[in-house]
PDB file of C-alpha atoms in Angstrom:
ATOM      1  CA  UNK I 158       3.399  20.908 -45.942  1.00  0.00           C
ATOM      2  CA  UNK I 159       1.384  22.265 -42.822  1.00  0.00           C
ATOM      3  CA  UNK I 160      -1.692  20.144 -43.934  1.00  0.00           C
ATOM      4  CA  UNK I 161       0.441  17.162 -44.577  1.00  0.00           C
ATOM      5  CA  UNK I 162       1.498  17.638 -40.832  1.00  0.00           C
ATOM      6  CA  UNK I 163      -1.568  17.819 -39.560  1.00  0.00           C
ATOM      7  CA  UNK I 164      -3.135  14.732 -41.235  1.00  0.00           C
ATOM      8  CA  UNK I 165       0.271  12.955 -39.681  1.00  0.00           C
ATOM      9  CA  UNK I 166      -0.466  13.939 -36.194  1.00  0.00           C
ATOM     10  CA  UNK I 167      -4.197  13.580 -36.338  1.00  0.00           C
ATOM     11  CA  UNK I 168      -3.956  10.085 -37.640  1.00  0.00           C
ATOM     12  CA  UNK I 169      -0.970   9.285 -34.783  1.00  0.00           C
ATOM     13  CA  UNK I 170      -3.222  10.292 -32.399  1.00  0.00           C
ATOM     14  CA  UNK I 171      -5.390   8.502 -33.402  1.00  0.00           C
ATOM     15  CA  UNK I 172      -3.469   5.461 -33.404  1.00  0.00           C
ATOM     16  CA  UNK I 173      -1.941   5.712 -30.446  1.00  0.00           C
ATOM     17  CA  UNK I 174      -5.531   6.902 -28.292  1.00  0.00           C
ATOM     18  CA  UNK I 175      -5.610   9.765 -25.396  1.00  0.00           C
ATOM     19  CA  UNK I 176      -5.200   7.559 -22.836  1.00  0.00           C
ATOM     20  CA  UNK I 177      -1.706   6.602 -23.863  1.00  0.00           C
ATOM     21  CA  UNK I 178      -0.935   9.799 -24.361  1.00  0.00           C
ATOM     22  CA  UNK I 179      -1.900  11.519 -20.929  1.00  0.00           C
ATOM     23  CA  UNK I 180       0.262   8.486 -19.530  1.00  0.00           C
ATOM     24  CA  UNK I 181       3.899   9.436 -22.004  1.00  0.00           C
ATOM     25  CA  UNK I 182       2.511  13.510 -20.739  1.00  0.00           C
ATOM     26  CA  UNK I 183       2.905  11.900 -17.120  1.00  0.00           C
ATOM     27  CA  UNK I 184       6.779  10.322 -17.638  1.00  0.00           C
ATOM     28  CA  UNK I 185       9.051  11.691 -15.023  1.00  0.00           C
ATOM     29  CA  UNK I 186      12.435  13.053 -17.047  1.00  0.00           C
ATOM     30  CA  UNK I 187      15.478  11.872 -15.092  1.00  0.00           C
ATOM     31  CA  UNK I 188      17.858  14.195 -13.828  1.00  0.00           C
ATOM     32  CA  UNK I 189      20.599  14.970 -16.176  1.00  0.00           C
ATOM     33  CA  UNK I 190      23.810  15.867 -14.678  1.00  0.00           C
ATOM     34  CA  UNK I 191      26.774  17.308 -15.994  1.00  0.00           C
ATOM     35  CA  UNK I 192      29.948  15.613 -16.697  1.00  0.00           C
ATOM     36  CA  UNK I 193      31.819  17.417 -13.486  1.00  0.00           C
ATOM     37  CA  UNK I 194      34.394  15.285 -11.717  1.00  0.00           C
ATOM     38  CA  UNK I 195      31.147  14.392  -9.322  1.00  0.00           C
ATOM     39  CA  UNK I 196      28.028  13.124  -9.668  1.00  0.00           C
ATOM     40  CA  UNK I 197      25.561  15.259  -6.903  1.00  0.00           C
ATOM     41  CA  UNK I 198      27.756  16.749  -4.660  1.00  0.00           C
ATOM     42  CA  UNK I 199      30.902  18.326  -4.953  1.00  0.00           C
ATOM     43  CA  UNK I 200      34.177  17.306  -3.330  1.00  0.00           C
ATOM     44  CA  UNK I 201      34.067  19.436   0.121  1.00  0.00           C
ATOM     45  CA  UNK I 202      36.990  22.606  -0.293  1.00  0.00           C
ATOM     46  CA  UNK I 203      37.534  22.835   3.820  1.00  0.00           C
ATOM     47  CA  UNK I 204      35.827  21.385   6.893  1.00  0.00           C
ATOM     48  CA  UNK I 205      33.349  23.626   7.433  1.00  0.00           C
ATOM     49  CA  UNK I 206      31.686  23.093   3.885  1.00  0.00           C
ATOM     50  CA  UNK I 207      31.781  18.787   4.618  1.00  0.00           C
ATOM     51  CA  UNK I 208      30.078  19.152   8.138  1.00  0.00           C
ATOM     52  CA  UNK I 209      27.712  20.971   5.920  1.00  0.00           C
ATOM     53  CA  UNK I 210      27.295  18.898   3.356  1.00  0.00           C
ATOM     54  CA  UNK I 211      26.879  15.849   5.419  1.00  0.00           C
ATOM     55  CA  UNK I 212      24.469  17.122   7.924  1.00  0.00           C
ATOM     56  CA  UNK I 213      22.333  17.900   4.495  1.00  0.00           C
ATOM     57  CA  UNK I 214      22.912  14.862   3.261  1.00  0.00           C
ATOM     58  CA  UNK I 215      22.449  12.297   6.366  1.00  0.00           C
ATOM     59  CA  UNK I 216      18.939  14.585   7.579  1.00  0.00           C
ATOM     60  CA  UNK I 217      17.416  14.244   3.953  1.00  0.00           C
ATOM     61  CA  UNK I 218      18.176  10.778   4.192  1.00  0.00           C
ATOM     62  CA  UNK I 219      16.398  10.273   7.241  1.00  0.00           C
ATOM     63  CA  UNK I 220      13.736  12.019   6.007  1.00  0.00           C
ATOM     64  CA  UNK I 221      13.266   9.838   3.148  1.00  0.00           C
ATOM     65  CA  UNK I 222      14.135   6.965   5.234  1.00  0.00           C
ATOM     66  CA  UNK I 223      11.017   7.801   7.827  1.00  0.00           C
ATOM     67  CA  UNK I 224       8.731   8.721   4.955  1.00  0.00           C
ATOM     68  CA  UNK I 225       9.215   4.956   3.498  1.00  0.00           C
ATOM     69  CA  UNK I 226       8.460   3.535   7.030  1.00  0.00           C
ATOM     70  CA  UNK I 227       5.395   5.856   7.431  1.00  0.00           C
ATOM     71  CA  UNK I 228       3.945   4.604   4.133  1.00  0.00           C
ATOM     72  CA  UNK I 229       5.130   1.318   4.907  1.00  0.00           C
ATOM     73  CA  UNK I 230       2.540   1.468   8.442  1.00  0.00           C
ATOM     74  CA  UNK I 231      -0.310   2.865   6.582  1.00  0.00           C
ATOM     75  CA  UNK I 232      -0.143   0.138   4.083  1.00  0.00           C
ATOM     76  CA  UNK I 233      -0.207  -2.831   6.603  1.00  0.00           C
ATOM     77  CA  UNK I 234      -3.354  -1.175   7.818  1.00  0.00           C
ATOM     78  CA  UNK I 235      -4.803   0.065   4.334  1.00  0.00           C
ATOM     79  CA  UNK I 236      -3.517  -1.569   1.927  1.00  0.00           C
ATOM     80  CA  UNK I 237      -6.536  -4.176   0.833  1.00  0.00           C
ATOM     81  CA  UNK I 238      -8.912  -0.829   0.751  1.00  0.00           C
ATOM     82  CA  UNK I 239      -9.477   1.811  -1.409  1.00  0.00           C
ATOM     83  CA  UNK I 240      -7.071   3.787  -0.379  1.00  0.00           C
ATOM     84  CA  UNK I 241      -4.181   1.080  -1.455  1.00  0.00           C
ATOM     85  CA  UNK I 242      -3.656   2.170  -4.457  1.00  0.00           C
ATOM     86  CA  UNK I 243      -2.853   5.685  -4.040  1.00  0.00           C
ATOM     87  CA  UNK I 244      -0.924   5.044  -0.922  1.00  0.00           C
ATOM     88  CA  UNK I 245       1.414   2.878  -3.044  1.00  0.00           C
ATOM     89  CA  UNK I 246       1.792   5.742  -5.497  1.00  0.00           C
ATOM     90  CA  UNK I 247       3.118   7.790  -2.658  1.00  0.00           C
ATOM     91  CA  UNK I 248       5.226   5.490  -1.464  1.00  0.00           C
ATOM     92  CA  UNK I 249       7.188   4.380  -4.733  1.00  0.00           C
ATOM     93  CA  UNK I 250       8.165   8.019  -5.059  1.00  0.00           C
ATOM     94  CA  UNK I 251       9.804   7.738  -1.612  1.00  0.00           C
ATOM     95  CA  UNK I 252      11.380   4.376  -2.370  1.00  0.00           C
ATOM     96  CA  UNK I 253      12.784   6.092  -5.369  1.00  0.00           C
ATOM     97  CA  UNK I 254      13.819   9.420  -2.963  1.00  0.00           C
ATOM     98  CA  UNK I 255      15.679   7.064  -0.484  1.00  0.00           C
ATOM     99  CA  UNK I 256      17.565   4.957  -3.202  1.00  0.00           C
ATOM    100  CA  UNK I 257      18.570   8.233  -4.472  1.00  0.00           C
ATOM    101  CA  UNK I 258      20.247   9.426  -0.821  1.00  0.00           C
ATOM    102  CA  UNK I 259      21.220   6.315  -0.522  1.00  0.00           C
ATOM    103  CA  UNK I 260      23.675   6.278  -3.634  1.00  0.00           C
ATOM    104  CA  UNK I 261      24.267   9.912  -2.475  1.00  0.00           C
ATOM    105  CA  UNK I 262      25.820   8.455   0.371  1.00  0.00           C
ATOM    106  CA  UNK I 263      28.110   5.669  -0.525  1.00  0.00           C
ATOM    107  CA  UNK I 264      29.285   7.976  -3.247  1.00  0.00           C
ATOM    108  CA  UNK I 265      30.169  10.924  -0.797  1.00  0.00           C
ATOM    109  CA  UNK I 266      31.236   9.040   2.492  1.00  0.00           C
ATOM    110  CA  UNK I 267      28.163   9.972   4.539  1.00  0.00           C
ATOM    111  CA  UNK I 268      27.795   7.604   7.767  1.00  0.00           C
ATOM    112  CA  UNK I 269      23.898   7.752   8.062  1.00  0.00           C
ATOM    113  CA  UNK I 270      22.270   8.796  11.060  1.00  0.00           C
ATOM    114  CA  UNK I 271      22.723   6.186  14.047  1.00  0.00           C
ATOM    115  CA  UNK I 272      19.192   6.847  14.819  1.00  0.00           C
ATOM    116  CA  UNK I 273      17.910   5.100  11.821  1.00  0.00           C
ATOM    117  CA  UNK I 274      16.453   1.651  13.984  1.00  0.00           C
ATOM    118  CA  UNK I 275      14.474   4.199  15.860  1.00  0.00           C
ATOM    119  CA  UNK I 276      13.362   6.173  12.581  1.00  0.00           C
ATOM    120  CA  UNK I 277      12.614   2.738  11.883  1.00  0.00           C
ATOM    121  CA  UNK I 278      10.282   1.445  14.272  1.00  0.00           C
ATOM    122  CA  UNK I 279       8.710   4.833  14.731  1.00  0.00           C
ATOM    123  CA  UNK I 280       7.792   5.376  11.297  1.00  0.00           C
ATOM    124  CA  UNK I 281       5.879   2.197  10.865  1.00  0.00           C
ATOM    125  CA  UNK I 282       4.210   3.174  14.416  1.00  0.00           C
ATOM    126  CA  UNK I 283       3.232   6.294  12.980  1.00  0.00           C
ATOM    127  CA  UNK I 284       2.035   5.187   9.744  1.00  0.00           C
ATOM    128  CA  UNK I 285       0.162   2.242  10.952  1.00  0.00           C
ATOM    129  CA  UNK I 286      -1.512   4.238  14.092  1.00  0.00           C
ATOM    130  CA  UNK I 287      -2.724   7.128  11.542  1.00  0.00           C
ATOM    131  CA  UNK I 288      -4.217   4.838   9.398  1.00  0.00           C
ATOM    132  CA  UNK I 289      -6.090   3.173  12.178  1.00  0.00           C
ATOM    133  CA  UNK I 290      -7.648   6.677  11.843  1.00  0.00           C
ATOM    134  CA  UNK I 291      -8.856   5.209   8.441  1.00  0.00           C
ATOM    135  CA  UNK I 292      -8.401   6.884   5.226  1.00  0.00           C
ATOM    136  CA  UNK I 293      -8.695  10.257   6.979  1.00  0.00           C
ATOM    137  CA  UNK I 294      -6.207   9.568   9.312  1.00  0.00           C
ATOM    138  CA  UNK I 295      -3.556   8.484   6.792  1.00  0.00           C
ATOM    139  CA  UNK I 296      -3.698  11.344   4.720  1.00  0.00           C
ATOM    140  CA  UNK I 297      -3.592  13.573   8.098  1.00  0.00           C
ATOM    141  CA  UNK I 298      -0.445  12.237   8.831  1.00  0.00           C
ATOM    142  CA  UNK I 299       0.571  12.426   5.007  1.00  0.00           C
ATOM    143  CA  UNK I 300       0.063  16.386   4.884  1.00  0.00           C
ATOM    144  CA  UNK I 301       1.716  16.924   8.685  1.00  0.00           C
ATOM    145  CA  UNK I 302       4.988  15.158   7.170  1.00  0.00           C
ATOM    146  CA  UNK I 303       5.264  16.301   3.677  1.00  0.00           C
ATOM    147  CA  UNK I 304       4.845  20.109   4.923  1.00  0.00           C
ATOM    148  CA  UNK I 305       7.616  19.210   7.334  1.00  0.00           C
ATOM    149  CA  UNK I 306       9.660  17.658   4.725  1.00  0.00           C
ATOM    150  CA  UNK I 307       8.992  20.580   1.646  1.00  0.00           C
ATOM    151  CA  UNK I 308       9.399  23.550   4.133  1.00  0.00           C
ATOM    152  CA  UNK I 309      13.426  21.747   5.379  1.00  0.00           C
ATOM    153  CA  UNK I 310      14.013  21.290   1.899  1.00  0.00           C
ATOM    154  CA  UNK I 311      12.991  24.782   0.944  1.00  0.00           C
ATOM    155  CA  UNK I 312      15.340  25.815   3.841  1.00  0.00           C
ATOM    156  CA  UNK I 313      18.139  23.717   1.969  1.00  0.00           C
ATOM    157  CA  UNK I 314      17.496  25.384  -1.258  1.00  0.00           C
ATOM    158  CA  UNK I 315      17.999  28.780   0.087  1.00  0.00           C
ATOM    159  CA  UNK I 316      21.042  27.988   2.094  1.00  0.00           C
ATOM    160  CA  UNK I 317      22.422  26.267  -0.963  1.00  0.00           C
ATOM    161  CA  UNK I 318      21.617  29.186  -3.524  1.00  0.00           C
ATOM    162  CA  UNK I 319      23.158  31.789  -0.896  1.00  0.00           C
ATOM    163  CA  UNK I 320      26.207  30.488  -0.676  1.00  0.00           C
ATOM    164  CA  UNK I 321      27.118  29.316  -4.563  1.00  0.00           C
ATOM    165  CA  UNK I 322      24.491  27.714  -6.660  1.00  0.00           C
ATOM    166  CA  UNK I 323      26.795  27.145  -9.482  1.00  0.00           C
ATOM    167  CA  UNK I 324      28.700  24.817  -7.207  1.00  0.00           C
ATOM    168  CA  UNK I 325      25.728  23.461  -5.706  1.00  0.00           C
ATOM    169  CA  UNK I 326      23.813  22.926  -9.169  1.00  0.00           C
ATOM    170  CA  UNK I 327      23.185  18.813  -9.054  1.00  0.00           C
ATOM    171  CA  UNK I 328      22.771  18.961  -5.162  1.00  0.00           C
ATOM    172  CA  UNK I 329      19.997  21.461  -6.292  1.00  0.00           C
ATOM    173  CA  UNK I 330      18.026  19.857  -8.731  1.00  0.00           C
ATOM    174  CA  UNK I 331      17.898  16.773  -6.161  1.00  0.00           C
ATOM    175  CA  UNK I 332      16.378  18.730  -3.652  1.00  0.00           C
ATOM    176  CA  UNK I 333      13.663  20.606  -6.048  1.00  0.00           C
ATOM    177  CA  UNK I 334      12.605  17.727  -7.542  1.00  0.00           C
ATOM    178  CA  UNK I 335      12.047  15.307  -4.155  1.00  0.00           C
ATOM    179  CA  UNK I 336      10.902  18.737  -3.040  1.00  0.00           C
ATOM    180  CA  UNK I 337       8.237  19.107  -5.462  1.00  0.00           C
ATOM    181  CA  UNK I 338       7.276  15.347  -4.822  1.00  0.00           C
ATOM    182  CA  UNK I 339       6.871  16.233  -1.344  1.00  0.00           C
ATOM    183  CA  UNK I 340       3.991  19.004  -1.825  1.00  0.00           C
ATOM    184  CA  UNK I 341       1.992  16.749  -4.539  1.00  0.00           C
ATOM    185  CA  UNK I 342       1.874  14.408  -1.474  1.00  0.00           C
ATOM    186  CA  UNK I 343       0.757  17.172   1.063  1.00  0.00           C
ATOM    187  CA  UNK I 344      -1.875  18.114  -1.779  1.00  0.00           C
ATOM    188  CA  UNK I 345      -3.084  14.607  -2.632  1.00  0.00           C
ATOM    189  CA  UNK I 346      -3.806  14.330   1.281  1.00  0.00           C
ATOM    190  CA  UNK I 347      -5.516  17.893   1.213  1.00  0.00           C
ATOM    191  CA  UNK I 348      -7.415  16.335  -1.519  1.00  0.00           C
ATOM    192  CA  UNK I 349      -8.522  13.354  -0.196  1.00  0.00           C
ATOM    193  CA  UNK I 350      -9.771  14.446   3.262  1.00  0.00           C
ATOM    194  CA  UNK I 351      -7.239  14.873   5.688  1.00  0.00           C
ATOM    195  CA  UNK I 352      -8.671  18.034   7.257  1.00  0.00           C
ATOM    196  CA  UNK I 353     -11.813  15.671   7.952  1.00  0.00           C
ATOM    197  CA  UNK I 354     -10.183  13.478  10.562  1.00  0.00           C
ATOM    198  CA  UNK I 355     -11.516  14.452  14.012  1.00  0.00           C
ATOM    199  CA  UNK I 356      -8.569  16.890  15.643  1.00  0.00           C
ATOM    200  CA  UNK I 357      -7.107  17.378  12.427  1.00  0.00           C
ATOM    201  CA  UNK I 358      -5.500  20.625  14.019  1.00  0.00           C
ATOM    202  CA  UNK I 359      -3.809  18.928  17.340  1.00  0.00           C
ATOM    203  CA  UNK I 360      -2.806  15.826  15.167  1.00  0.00           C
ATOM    204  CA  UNK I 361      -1.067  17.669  12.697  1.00  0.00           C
ATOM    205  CA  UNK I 362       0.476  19.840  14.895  1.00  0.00           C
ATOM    206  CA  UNK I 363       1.672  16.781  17.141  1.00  0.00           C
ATOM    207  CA  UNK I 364       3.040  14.944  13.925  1.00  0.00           C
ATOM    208  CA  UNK I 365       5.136  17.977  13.573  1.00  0.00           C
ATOM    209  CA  UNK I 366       6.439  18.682  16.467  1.00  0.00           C
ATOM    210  CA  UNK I 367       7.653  15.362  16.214  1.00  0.00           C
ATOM    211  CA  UNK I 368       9.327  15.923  13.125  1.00  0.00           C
ATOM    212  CA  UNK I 369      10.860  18.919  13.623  1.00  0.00           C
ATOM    213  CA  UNK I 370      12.538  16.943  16.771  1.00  0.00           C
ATOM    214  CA  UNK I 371      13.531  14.119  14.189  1.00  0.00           C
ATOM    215  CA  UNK I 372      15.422  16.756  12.005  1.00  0.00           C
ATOM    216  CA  UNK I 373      17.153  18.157  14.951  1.00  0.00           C
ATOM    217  CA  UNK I 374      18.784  14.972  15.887  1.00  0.00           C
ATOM    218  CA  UNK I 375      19.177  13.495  12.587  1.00  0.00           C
ATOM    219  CA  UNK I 376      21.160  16.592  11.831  1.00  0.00           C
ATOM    220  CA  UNK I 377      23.753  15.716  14.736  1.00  0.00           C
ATOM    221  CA  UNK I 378      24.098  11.915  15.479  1.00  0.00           C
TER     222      UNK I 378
END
């Protein structure tokens, strides 16, 4: 019987080639949810927890929102080069991240913030000036944001799990998965120069000053 198997999966492997195979090892498994009366987030119990709630909700919305329009800039610049390609990879995962908030929202009630034409116009900016930078320059601003955007969702996750992580268990998985997104970015950048671009250090640094500032007031308008 174990040599029977083995012949079997040999000869499916064969069949079906490595290459196919390191792509079906790649899928991304959608989130499964349980069957609560919700779908993400659970039905606020007072005040307190829904000014909570939505000030996590409409900031990681933002976020997403500004990633998309960062990507967006740096592919108006870059998008015929090299660097195109991997851009776009990044950028589909944030489309993805921001349809995700975005049903978050309708579903919950969330007003977004009011500062989303500025996130808007700024994003693109910021995308399209970094990449004027060239491919060093892009992927500068790429690991400046994404640290931003992994250490506020770690900060979520810990505020979440403190208070009651049963209750908080979709919410959760959300946040560690766009979470985990978010550093493969950072890391793609780390990998593909970013530290290279000349004043990496006051760049960076500058990029996230900026958006700690846009977390602040997405938080509160």
């Amino acid at each position: 019987m174990h040599r029977a198997s083995h012949t079997a999966l040999y000869n499916w492997t064969k069949i079906v080639g490595p290459a196919m195979i390191r792509q079906c090892l790649k899928c991304r498994v959608p989130l499964q949810l349980s069957s609560r009366a919700y779908s993400v987030v659970p039905t606020p119990r007072d005040s307190e927890e829904k000014e909570m709630l939505h000030r996590i909700l409409r900031v990681d919305h933002a976020g997403e929102y500004g990633a998309n329009r960062i990507y967006a800039g740096q592919m108006a610049v870059l998008g015929r080069s090299s660097t195109g390609p991997l851009i776009q990879e990044m950028w589909d995962q944030e489309k993805e991240h921001l349809a995700k908030f975005n049903e978050i929202l309708a579903e919950s009630r969330v007003r977004p913030t009011a500062l989303l034409p500025f996130w808007n116009i700024a994003g693109f900016v910021l995308g399209a000036s970094s990449a004027l930078l060239g491919k060093e320059g892009a992927m500068a601003c790429t690991v400046a944001v994404e640290e931003s955007i992994s250490e506020h969702y770690n900060s979520q996750i810990r505020a979440l799990m403190e208070k009651d992580p049963d209750r908080y268990t979709e919410l959760l998985l959300v946040i560690k998965e766009f979470r985990d997104d978010e550093i493969e970015h950072h890391d793609t950048g780390l990998e593909h120069d970013a530290e290279s671009v000349p004043g990496y250090w006051l760049l960076k640094n500058a990029i996230q000053l900026g958006c700690k500032a846009a977390i602040y007031a997405s938080q509160r308008v």
